[in-house]
Coordinates of C-alpha atoms in Angstrom, one line a residue:
M1 CA 94.1 -80.4 0.7
K2 CA 92.7 -79.3 4.0
V3 CA 93.6 -75.9 5.1
D4 CA 93.2 -75.1 8.3
K5 CA 93.2 -71.5 10.7
F6 CA 96.9 -72.0 11.6
D7 CA 97.6 -71.6 7.5
I8 CA 96.6 -68.1 8.3
G9 CA 99.0 -65.8 10.2
A10 CA 98.1 -62.8 12.7
E11 CA 100.1 -60.6 11.0
I12 CA 97.4 -60.7 7.9
I13 CA 95.5 -58.4 9.9
S14 CA 98.2 -55.6 10.6
I15 CA 99.2 -55.7 7.1
L16 CA 95.4 -55.6 5.5
T17 CA 94.8 -52.3 7.9
K18 CA 97.7 -50.6 7.1
G19 CA 97.6 -51.1 3.6
M20 CA 93.9 -50.3 3.3
Y21 CA 93.7 -47.2 5.7
P22 CA 97.0 -45.6 5.8
D23 CA 95.3 -42.3 6.7
P24 CA 94.4 -41.8 10.4
R25 CA 91.3 -40.2 8.8
D26 CA 90.5 -43.0 7.4
A27 CA 89.5 -45.3 10.2
V28 CA 86.8 -42.2 11.4
R29 CA 85.7 -42.7 7.6
E30 CA 85.3 -46.2 8.2
Y31 CA 83.1 -45.6 11.3
I32 CA 81.0 -43.0 9.7
Q33 CA 80.0 -45.2 6.5
N34 CA 79.0 -48.0 9.6
S35 CA 77.1 -45.5 10.6
I36 CA 76.1 -44.8 6.7
D37 CA 74.7 -48.0 6.5
A38 CA 73.0 -47.8 9.9
K39 CA 70.6 -44.9 8.9
S40 CA 71.6 -42.8 10.9
D41 CA 70.2 -38.8 10.3
N42 CA 72.8 -37.4 12.6
I43 CA 76.2 -38.4 13.4
E44 CA 78.7 -36.6 15.9
I45 CA 82.6 -37.0 16.1
K46 CA 84.5 -35.3 19.2
V47 CA 88.6 -35.2 19.0
R48 CA 89.8 -35.0 22.3
Q49 CA 93.8 -35.2 22.7
N50 CA 93.7 -38.8 23.0
S51 CA 90.5 -40.1 22.0
V52 CA 87.6 -40.1 19.2
V53 CA 84.3 -40.6 19.6
I54 CA 81.4 -41.4 16.8
E55 CA 78.2 -41.2 17.8
D56 CA 75.1 -41.4 15.9
D57 CA 71.1 -42.1 16.1
G58 CA 71.0 -44.8 14.0
V59 CA 69.1 -48.4 14.3
G60 CA 71.7 -49.9 16.6
M61 CA 73.3 -53.4 16.6
N62 CA 71.5 -56.1 18.1
Y63 CA 74.0 -59.0 20.1
R64 CA 73.8 -61.1 16.6
T65 CA 74.8 -58.6 14.6
L66 CA 77.4 -57.4 16.6
R67 CA 79.1 -60.7 16.7
K68 CA 79.2 -60.6 13.0
A69 CA 80.4 -58.0 13.0
I70 CA 84.2 -59.0 14.2
R71 CA 84.7 -61.4 10.6
V72 CA 87.1 -60.5 8.8
G73 CA 86.9 -60.1 4.9
V74 CA 83.2 -61.3 5.6
S75 CA 79.9 -58.9 5.7
D76 CA 76.2 -59.1 5.4
K77 CA 76.1 -56.1 3.4
T78 CA 74.9 -55.1 0.6
P79 CA 77.6 -54.1 -2.4
G80 CA 75.7 -51.6 -4.1
K81 CA 73.3 -50.4 -1.5
D82 CA 75.6 -50.1 1.4
V83 CA 78.5 -48.2 1.7
G84 CA 80.8 -50.5 3.3
F85 CA 80.5 -54.2 2.4
M86 CA 84.4 -55.0 2.6
G87 CA 84.6 -56.8 6.1
I88 CA 87.1 -55.3 7.4
G89 CA 86.3 -51.8 8.7
L90 CA 85.5 -52.8 12.1
Y91 CA 90.1 -53.1 12.0
S92 CA 90.7 -49.8 10.3
A93 CA 92.2 -48.4 14.1
F94 CA 94.4 -50.8 14.5
H95 CA 97.0 -49.2 14.1
L96 CA 95.5 -46.0 15.4
C97 CA 94.6 -46.7 19.0
D98 CA 94.9 -49.0 22.0
T99 CA 91.4 -49.8 22.8
L100 CA 88.4 -50.0 20.4
T101 CA 84.7 -49.6 22.0
I102 CA 81.3 -50.0 20.7
Y103 CA 78.4 -49.5 22.7
T104 CA 75.1 -50.1 20.4
K105 CA 71.5 -50.4 21.3
Q106 CA 68.3 -51.3 19.1
K107 CA 65.2 -50.0 20.1
D108 CA 63.0 -51.8 22.9
I109 CA 66.3 -54.2 23.0
L110 CA 68.7 -54.1 25.8
P111 CA 71.8 -53.0 25.0
Q112 CA 75.3 -54.7 23.4
M113 CA 78.9 -54.3 24.2
L114 CA 82.1 -54.9 22.2
E115 CA 86.2 -54.2 22.7
I116 CA 88.8 -54.7 20.7
N117 CA 92.5 -54.5 22.7
F118 CA 94.5 -53.1 19.9
L119 CA 97.3 -52.8 22.0
G120 CA 97.2 -55.5 22.7
M121 CA 97.5 -57.3 19.3
R122 CA 99.8 -55.2 18.0
E123 CA 102.4 -56.2 21.3
L124 CA 102.1 -59.8 21.1
L125 CA 103.1 -59.4 16.8
K126 CA 105.6 -57.4 17.5
I127 CA 107.1 -59.8 20.4
Q128 CA 106.6 -62.7 17.8
K129 CA 108.4 -60.6 15.2
T130 CA 111.7 -59.9 17.3
K131 CA 111.9 -63.5 18.6
R132 CA 111.3 -65.0 15.1
L133 CA 113.9 -62.2 13.7
S134 CA 116.7 -63.4 16.5
G135 CA 115.3 -67.3 15.7
E136 CA 113.9 -68.2 18.5
I137 CA 110.7 -69.0 17.3
K138 CA 109.5 -71.0 13.9
S139 CA 106.7 -69.7 11.6
E140 CA 105.0 -72.6 13.4
D141 CA 104.8 -70.8 16.5
L142 CA 102.9 -67.9 15.6
I143 CA 99.9 -67.0 16.3
D144 CA 97.3 -67.9 13.8
L145 CA 94.6 -64.7 12.5
Q146 CA 91.5 -66.5 15.3
S147 CA 93.8 -66.8 18.2
L148 CA 94.5 -63.5 18.7
L149 CA 90.7 -61.9 17.5
S150 CA 89.7 -64.4 20.0
K151 CA 92.1 -63.7 22.9
F152 CA 91.8 -59.3 22.5
I153 CA 88.6 -59.1 21.7
V154 CA 85.8 -58.9 24.8
L155 CA 81.7 -59.5 23.3
P156 CA 79.7 -60.2 26.3
G157 CA 77.0 -62.3 25.8
E158 CA 73.4 -61.3 25.3
N159 CA 71.1 -59.5 28.5
E160 CA 74.9 -59.3 30.2
I161 CA 74.7 -55.6 29.9
E162 CA 73.4 -53.1 32.3
L163 CA 71.0 -50.6 30.8
E164 CA 71.9 -48.5 34.0
E165 CA 75.5 -48.1 33.1
F166 CA 74.7 -47.7 29.0
P167 CA 75.7 -44.5 27.6
I168 CA 73.5 -43.6 24.6
E169 CA 69.9 -44.2 24.3
Q170 CA 69.6 -45.7 20.3
G171 CA 72.5 -45.7 18.1
T172 CA 75.8 -46.5 18.6
R173 CA 78.9 -45.1 20.1
V174 CA 82.1 -45.7 19.1
E175 CA 85.3 -45.1 21.3
L176 CA 88.8 -44.8 20.0
I177 CA 90.6 -44.5 23.1
G178 CA 94.4 -44.2 23.4
L179 CA 96.0 -42.5 20.6
N180 CA 99.2 -43.2 18.4
P181 CA 101.1 -39.8 19.3
I182 CA 102.7 -40.4 15.7
L183 CA 99.2 -40.7 14.0
D184 CA 97.0 -38.5 15.7
D185 CA 97.9 -34.9 14.4
L186 CA 95.7 -34.9 11.6
L187 CA 92.7 -36.1 14.3
N188 CA 93.8 -32.9 16.4
N189 CA 93.9 -30.6 13.9
F190 CA 90.6 -29.2 13.3
N191 CA 91.0 -27.7 9.7
D192 CA 92.7 -31.1 8.6
L193 CA 90.1 -33.6 10.0
Y194 CA 87.2 -30.6 8.6
N195 CA 89.1 -30.9 5.3
Y196 CA 89.0 -34.4 4.8
L197 CA 85.4 -34.9 6.0
Q198 CA 83.7 -32.5 3.8
D199 CA 85.1 -34.4 1.1
V200 CA 84.4 -37.8 2.2
V201 CA 81.1 -37.7 4.1
P202 CA 77.5 -37.6 2.0
L203 CA 76.5 -34.1 3.7
H204 CA 73.7 -31.7 2.7
F205 CA 74.5 -28.5 0.7
N206 CA 74.7 -25.1 2.8
N207 CA 71.5 -23.4 1.3
E208 CA 72.7 -20.3 3.3
K209 CA 76.4 -19.8 1.6
F210 CA 75.8 -21.4 -1.6
N211 CA 73.1 -19.9 -4.3
W212 CA 72.7 -23.4 -5.9
A213 CA 72.4 -25.8 -2.8
K214 CA 69.0 -26.8 -2.5
T215 CA 68.4 -26.9 -6.5
I216 CA 71.6 -28.9 -6.6
E217 CA 70.4 -31.2 -4.3
N218 CA 67.2 -31.5 -5.3
K219 CA 67.9 -32.8 -8.6
I220 CA 70.0 -35.5 -7.3
Q221 CA 67.1 -36.1 -5.1
D222 CA 64.7 -36.6 -7.8
V223 CA 67.6 -38.4 -10.0
C224 CA 68.2 -41.5 -7.9
K225 CA 64.5 -41.7 -6.7
R226 CA 63.9 -41.8 -9.9
H227 CA 66.1 -44.5 -10.5
N228 CA 65.3 -45.9 -7.3
V229 CA 68.3 -45.3 -5.3
K230 CA 68.6 -43.7 -2.4
F231 CA 71.2 -40.5 -2.0
E232 CA 72.7 -40.8 1.1
V233 CA 72.5 -37.5 3.6
V234 CA 73.5 -36.7 6.8
N235 CA 74.1 -34.0 9.4
L236 CA 78.1 -34.4 10.9
K237 CA 78.7 -32.2 13.8
L238 CA 82.6 -32.6 14.9
Q239 CA 84.4 -31.0 17.9
V240 CA 88.0 -31.2 18.2
G241 CA 88.6 -29.5 21.8
S242 CA 86.6 -26.5 22.4
K243 CA 86.1 -26.1 19.0
I244 CA 82.5 -27.5 17.5
E245 CA 80.8 -26.6 13.8
N246 CA 78.2 -28.6 11.9
L247 CA 79.9 -29.6 8.3
F248 CA 78.1 -29.3 5.4
R249 CA 79.6 -30.1 1.3
P250 CA 82.4 -27.9 1.0
Y251 CA 80.7 -25.6 -2.1
T252 CA 80.6 -21.5 -1.1
N253 CA 79.5 -18.3 -3.2
D254 CA 83.3 -17.1 -2.1
I255 CA 85.4 -19.5 -4.2
F256 CA 83.0 -18.1 -7.1
T257 CA 84.4 -14.7 -8.7
N258 CA 82.0 -12.0 -7.2
N259 CA 80.7 -14.3 -5.0
T260 CA 78.5 -15.5 -8.0
P261 CA 78.7 -18.9 -9.2
L262 CA 76.2 -19.5 -12.7
E263 CA 73.6 -22.0 -12.8
P264 CA 74.9 -25.3 -12.6
H265 CA 74.4 -27.7 -15.6
F266 CA 73.6 -31.5 -15.2
E267 CA 74.0 -34.2 -17.6
E268 CA 72.7 -37.9 -16.9
I269 CA 74.9 -40.6 -17.8
S270 CA 74.0 -43.3 -19.1
D271 CA 75.1 -46.1 -21.9
K272 CA 72.6 -47.9 -23.8
G273 CA 69.7 -47.7 -21.2
V274 CA 71.9 -48.4 -19.0
F275 CA 72.1 -45.5 -16.4
L276 CA 75.2 -44.8 -14.3
G277 CA 74.9 -41.4 -12.6
L278 CA 74.7 -38.1 -12.7
A279 CA 77.2 -35.0 -13.3
W280 CA 76.6 -31.4 -12.0
G281 CA 79.1 -28.4 -12.5
C282 CA 79.0 -24.9 -11.5
L283 CA 81.3 -22.7 -13.5
N284 CA 83.0 -19.7 -12.3
S285 CA 81.4 -16.3 -13.2
G286 CA 85.1 -15.0 -14.6
R287 CA 87.4 -16.2 -16.7
E288 CA 89.8 -17.3 -14.5
R289 CA 90.1 -20.4 -11.8
I290 CA 87.8 -21.2 -9.4
L291 CA 89.1 -19.6 -6.0
N292 CA 90.5 -21.5 -2.5
S293 CA 88.1 -20.8 -0.2
G294 CA 89.3 -19.5 2.7
K295 CA 86.6 -19.5 6.0
D296 CA 88.4 -19.8 9.2
N297 CA 91.6 -20.7 7.6
L298 CA 89.9 -23.7 5.6
N299 CA 91.9 -23.3 2.7
R300 CA 90.4 -25.7 0.1
N301 CA 91.4 -25.9 -4.0
L302 CA 87.7 -26.8 -5.2
R303 CA 88.7 -26.9 -8.6
G304 CA 87.3 -29.2 -11.1
F305 CA 85.2 -32.2 -10.3
I306 CA 85.1 -35.0 -7.9
L307 CA 84.0 -38.7 -8.2
K308 CA 81.4 -39.8 -6.1
K309 CA 79.4 -43.0 -5.2
Q310 CA 76.7 -42.8 -2.2
G311 CA 77.9 -39.3 -0.9
F312 CA 81.3 -40.7 0.0
S313 CA 84.4 -39.7 -2.6
I314 CA 86.3 -41.5 -4.5
G315 CA 89.9 -40.2 -5.1
D316 CA 90.5 -36.7 -5.7
R317 CA 89.8 -33.6 -8.1
Q318 CA 92.7 -34.8 -10.3
Y319 CA 91.0 -37.6 -11.0
F320 CA 89.2 -36.2 -13.7
S321 CA 91.6 -33.5 -14.6
S322 CA 93.3 -34.8 -17.9
Y323 CA 89.8 -35.7 -19.7
F324 CA 90.2 -32.2 -20.2
G325 CA 93.1 -31.7 -22.1
G326 CA 96.6 -31.1 -20.8
S327 CA 96.1 -27.9 -19.9
N328 CA 93.0 -28.0 -17.8
T329 CA 91.8 -24.2 -18.3
Y330 CA 88.0 -25.2 -18.6
Y331 CA 88.6 -27.5 -15.9
H332 CA 89.9 -25.6 -13.0
R333 CA 87.0 -22.8 -13.8
Y334 CA 84.5 -25.6 -12.9
T335 CA 83.8 -27.3 -9.5
G336 CA 80.9 -30.3 -9.1
E337 CA 80.8 -33.8 -8.5
I338 CA 80.3 -36.8 -10.6
I339 CA 78.0 -39.2 -9.0
I340 CA 78.0 -42.7 -9.2
I341 CA 74.3 -44.3 -9.0
N342 CA 74.2 -47.4 -11.0
E343 CA 74.6 -50.0 -8.3
N344 CA 77.0 -52.6 -9.4
I345 CA 79.7 -49.8 -10.1
L346 CA 81.6 -50.2 -6.8
P347 CA 84.6 -48.4 -5.5
N348 CA 88.0 -50.1 -4.7
A349 CA 88.7 -51.0 -0.6
A350 CA 90.9 -47.9 -0.6
R351 CA 88.0 -46.0 -2.5
N352 CA 90.9 -44.1 -4.6
D353 CA 89.1 -45.9 -7.6
I354 CA 86.9 -47.4 -9.1
E355 CA 86.5 -51.7 -9.4
T356 CA 87.9 -53.3 -12.4
S357 CA 84.7 -53.9 -14.9
D358 CA 82.8 -53.5 -18.1
L359 CA 80.3 -51.0 -16.7
K360 CA 83.4 -49.2 -14.9
K361 CA 84.9 -48.9 -18.7
L362 CA 81.4 -48.0 -20.0
F363 CA 81.1 -45.1 -17.0
L364 CA 84.6 -43.3 -17.9
Y365 CA 84.0 -43.6 -21.3
Q366 CA 80.3 -41.8 -21.2
I367 CA 82.4 -39.2 -19.5
Q368 CA 84.7 -38.6 -22.1
A369 CA 82.2 -38.8 -24.8
K370 CA 79.6 -37.4 -23.3
V371 CA 80.2 -35.4 -20.0
V372 CA 83.2 -33.6 -20.6
P373 CA 82.2 -31.8 -24.0
A374 CA 79.2 -30.8 -22.9
Y375 CA 80.7 -28.8 -20.1
T376 CA 83.6 -27.8 -21.9
A377 CA 81.2 -26.4 -24.8
I378 CA 79.4 -24.4 -22.0
A379 CA 82.7 -22.8 -20.5
Y380 CA 83.7 -22.4 -24.4
K381 CA 80.4 -20.4 -25.0
F382 CA 81.1 -18.3 -21.9
Q383 CA 84.1 -17.5 -22.7
E384 CA 83.6 -16.0 -26.2
Q385 CA 80.8 -13.8 -25.0
N386 CA 82.6 -13.0 -21.8
I387 CA 85.4 -11.6 -24.3
A388 CA 82.6 -10.0 -26.7
S389 CA 81.1 -8.5 -23.9
E390 CA 84.9 -6.8 -22.9
V391 CA 85.3 -5.8 -26.3
L392 CA 81.9 -4.6 -26.1
S393 CA 82.0 -2.5 -23.4
R394 CA 85.4 -0.6 -24.7
E395 CA 84.5 0.0 -27.9
I396 CA 80.8 2.3 -26.3
G397 CA 83.8 3.7 -24.0
S398 CA 85.8 4.7 -27.0
L399 CA 83.1 6.1 -29.2
K400 CA 82.2 8.2 -26.3
R401 CA 85.4 9.2 -26.0
I402 CA 85.2 10.2 -30.1
L403 CA 81.9 12.0 -28.9
G404 CA 82.9 13.4 -26.3
E405 CA 86.4 14.9 -28.5
Y406 CA 84.5 15.7 -31.9
N407 CA 83.9 19.5 -32.8
P408 CA 81.3 19.7 -35.5
Y409 CA 83.4 23.8 -36.1
E410 CA 86.6 22.1 -36.1
D411 CA 88.5 23.5 -39.5
N412 CA 91.4 20.2 -39.8
F413 CA 90.3 18.0 -41.7
N414 CA 93.3 15.2 -40.4
V415 CA 91.3 15.3 -37.2
F416 CA 88.3 14.2 -38.8
I417 CA 90.2 11.8 -40.6
N418 CA 91.7 10.2 -37.7
Q419 CA 88.3 9.9 -35.5
I420 CA 86.4 8.1 -38.6
K421 CA 89.1 5.6 -38.8
E422 CA 88.7 5.2 -35.2
I423 CA 85.1 4.6 -35.8
D424 CA 86.1 2.2 -38.1
E425 CA 87.6 0.0 -35.7
S426 CA 85.3 0.3 -33.7
L427 CA 83.0 -1.3 -36.3
K428 CA 85.0 -3.6 -37.2
S429 CA 86.4 -5.2 -33.6
L430 CA 82.3 -5.4 -33.2
K431 CA 82.0 -7.1 -36.4
K432 CA 83.8 -9.8 -35.2
K433 CA 82.6 -10.7 -31.7
E434 CA 78.8 -10.1 -34.0
K435 CA 78.0 -13.8 -33.4
K436 CA 79.6 -14.1 -29.8
F437 CA 77.0 -11.7 -28.2
S438 CA 75.0 -12.8 -25.3
P439 CA 71.2 -12.0 -26.4
D440 CA 71.3 -8.8 -23.8
D441 CA 74.7 -7.4 -25.5
K442 CA 73.6 -8.7 -29.0
K443 CA 70.6 -5.7 -28.4
E444 CA 73.7 -3.4 -27.0
Y445 CA 75.2 -4.2 -29.8
D446 CA 73.1 -3.3 -32.3
N447 CA 72.4 0.0 -30.9
I448 CA 75.6 0.9 -30.8
K449 CA 76.1 -0.1 -34.6
L450 CA 73.7 2.3 -35.5
I451 CA 74.5 5.4 -33.3
A452 CA 78.4 4.4 -34.8
E453 CA 76.8 4.5 -38.3
K454 CA 75.2 7.7 -37.3
L455 CA 78.2 9.9 -35.8
R456 CA 80.4 8.3 -38.8
K457 CA 77.7 9.9 -41.4
E458 CA 78.0 13.3 -39.3
I459 CA 81.9 13.7 -39.1
S460 CA 82.0 12.7 -43.0
Q461 CA 79.4 15.4 -43.4
K462 CA 81.7 18.0 -42.0
F463 CA 85.0 16.6 -43.7
E464 CA 83.3 16.9 -47.2
E465 CA 82.2 20.5 -46.6
I466 CA 85.9 21.6 -45.2
K467 CA 87.4 19.8 -48.0
T468 CA 85.0 21.4 -50.3
K469 CA 85.1 24.4 -48.2
K470 CA 81.7 24.5 -48.2
K471 CA 79.8 26.2 -45.1
S472 CA 77.9 23.8 -43.2
S473 CA 74.4 24.1 -40.7
K474 CA 75.6 24.5 -37.3
K475 CA 72.3 23.8 -36.3
V476 CA 72.1 20.8 -37.2
S477 CA 75.3 19.4 -36.7
N478 CA 75.1 20.4 -33.2
D479 CA 71.6 18.9 -32.5
T480 CA 73.1 15.9 -34.1
T481 CA 76.2 15.5 -31.8
V482 CA 73.7 16.1 -28.7
G483 CA 71.5 13.4 -29.8
L484 CA 74.0 11.2 -29.9
A485 CA 75.2 12.3 -27.0
K486 CA 72.0 10.8 -25.5
E487 CA 71.9 7.5 -27.0
L488 CA 75.4 6.8 -26.0
G489 CA 74.3 8.0 -22.7
N490 CA 72.2 4.9 -22.4
I491 CA 74.8 2.3 -23.2
K492 CA 77.2 0.9 -21.3
S493 CA 79.0 3.7 -19.2
E494 CA 82.9 2.8 -19.4
A495 CA 85.1 0.1 -21.3
L496 CA 86.3 -2.8 -18.8
L497 CA 89.9 -3.0 -18.9
R498 CA 91.4 -5.7 -16.2
E499 CA 93.7 -3.7 -14.0
Y500 CA 96.6 -5.9 -14.7
D501 CA 100.3 -4.2 -12.8
S502 CA 102.9 -6.3 -15.5
L503 CA 103.0 -9.0 -18.8
Q504 CA 103.7 -12.1 -15.8
D505 CA 100.1 -10.9 -14.3
L506 CA 98.6 -11.2 -18.1
M507 CA 100.2 -14.3 -18.8
N508 CA 98.6 -15.7 -15.6
D509 CA 95.7 -14.7 -16.0
L510 CA 95.8 -16.5 -19.0
E511 CA 97.0 -19.3 -17.1
I512 CA 100.6 -19.6 -19.4
I513 CA 102.8 -21.8 -17.0
C514 CA 106.4 -20.4 -17.2
D515 CA 109.6 -21.9 -15.9
D516 CA 111.8 -19.0 -13.7
S517 CA 114.1 -18.5 -16.5
T518 CA 111.1 -17.8 -18.9
K519 CA 110.1 -15.6 -15.9
K520 CA 113.1 -13.8 -16.1
F521 CA 113.0 -12.9 -19.6
I522 CA 109.3 -12.1 -19.8
E523 CA 109.9 -9.4 -17.1
L524 CA 112.9 -7.9 -19.2
L525 CA 110.5 -8.1 -21.9
D526 CA 108.0 -6.0 -20.3
E527 CA 110.5 -3.8 -19.3
Y528 CA 112.1 -2.4 -22.7
G529 CA 108.7 -3.6 -24.4
L530 CA 105.3 -2.4 -23.3
K531 CA 106.6 -0.1 -20.9
S532 CA 109.1 1.8 -22.5
V533 CA 105.9 2.3 -25.4
A534 CA 103.1 3.3 -22.8
T535 CA 103.6 6.7 -21.5
T536 CA 100.7 6.4 -18.8
K537 CA 99.6 3.7 -16.3
S538 CA 96.3 3.9 -18.4
E539 CA 98.0 3.1 -21.7
Y540 CA 100.0 0.2 -20.7
I541 CA 96.8 -1.3 -19.2
E542 CA 95.2 -0.7 -22.5
L543 CA 98.0 -1.9 -24.3
L544 CA 97.9 -5.6 -21.7
N545 CA 94.2 -6.0 -22.8
K546 CA 94.6 -5.6 -26.5
L547 CA 97.4 -8.0 -25.8
R548 CA 95.0 -10.5 -24.1
E549 CA 92.2 -9.5 -26.3
D550 CA 94.4 -10.5 -29.7
F551 CA 95.4 -13.8 -28.2
E552 CA 92.4 -14.8 -27.0
N553 CA 91.2 -14.6 -30.2
E554 CA 94.1 -16.6 -32.0

């Protein structure tokens, strides 16, 4: 059977581009990908009300390369090494703009230009579709894809472009003119485009605003170099109207509690000697979710890990959320990336998933079997150490209070009994956390344990003296008390209590999700329960903190 050009209808270009590039920003991404493949170091994007210009300093294209670029579904690019390789990206702006113009120049070679009239294509297809629906023409009369492209693409021959008229010295300039007013909102909104590009373009980390920027970037570079793979990063400048900024990866210190990200943990991903990729993740320095960054109203949700290949994102940060369990408690305390380095693992055309293959199965299995358990274990250990540190601080504060209340001349032995009981409770609480302390807290614990035992011994002696009605050596007792006070003074100053305003506030901190009716019940429970028991605001906060500790120890 012979297949000719009339068997491929021109409508296929509209169907493909609409399905593969539903977001107008996807078209910008496609042209940036071409710039990356052209070995660009610097890319500038300028968005005006009716146009988008993407300009790079890459190697540019000669006539032969530009001629090949107009082919549909055919590409000379290498899958795995080049970012774009589907052979459709040139037409990604089909529904977005009226005209696409490409100016390109290689070093020491005359410039080239290509112009595609998308508006003319769309109008012709629309007219034919209307006529076919009304029965005016038959399917055999519809224009084929080859004829459509030939009719609306202008590619001057070699040596036909005058250098004096050319807008760039070297590289490529892509102009999208006549933006569709229905689709251009996301392009003319600086924040929307800024956020999108931060996620999908291989940008540098921001050394000035992220403590671990250089560490992470250097590690990725080293791993890629070791496996003979290039780690793509570019400088990107974005201008929308009069607003201009250089873009970096979105990670900054201010998304972490106290602006302090913990040191990143790296996991190399391999299976039976086949290297697949690399993961990095920074855990929040507090036991809560990563915050939303709010610089210049560029609110971002950077919780969890995003999948990347050659610097470009695949899917979103929900891709791996289910791997960390239903509650995602630990997942949302991290921000990071899982980077595909193996050249044979490819993204699908829409870049929202990985193409199905045996390597994909191995890659995702290793993430479930190795990567997730590693990051979960780190988060669990940190949480346990953090809780233990809070218990240590609280019990130090409690012992300081007991010491402050202790009067060696007290003649009511019930007071001493209560103080001994409180010391025993503190020691018991500390003992439960003994194996959870960090090295520094373990030293604190050892010190406070000795001090608490000395204080208990001192109070026990006073209790025995009163009970047996013996006179005590006041000087010895007083000297002992002063010594204990001095030792306690060198320990942590006071208990770390979280300032909760309500029981619901506590539940939010513990990431316990409730529906509206349950929240109402909790408010009533709080009102008739904890608030009615507590006599002061401080006592109420202590009760909430004790409730949190008991819950986390279950």
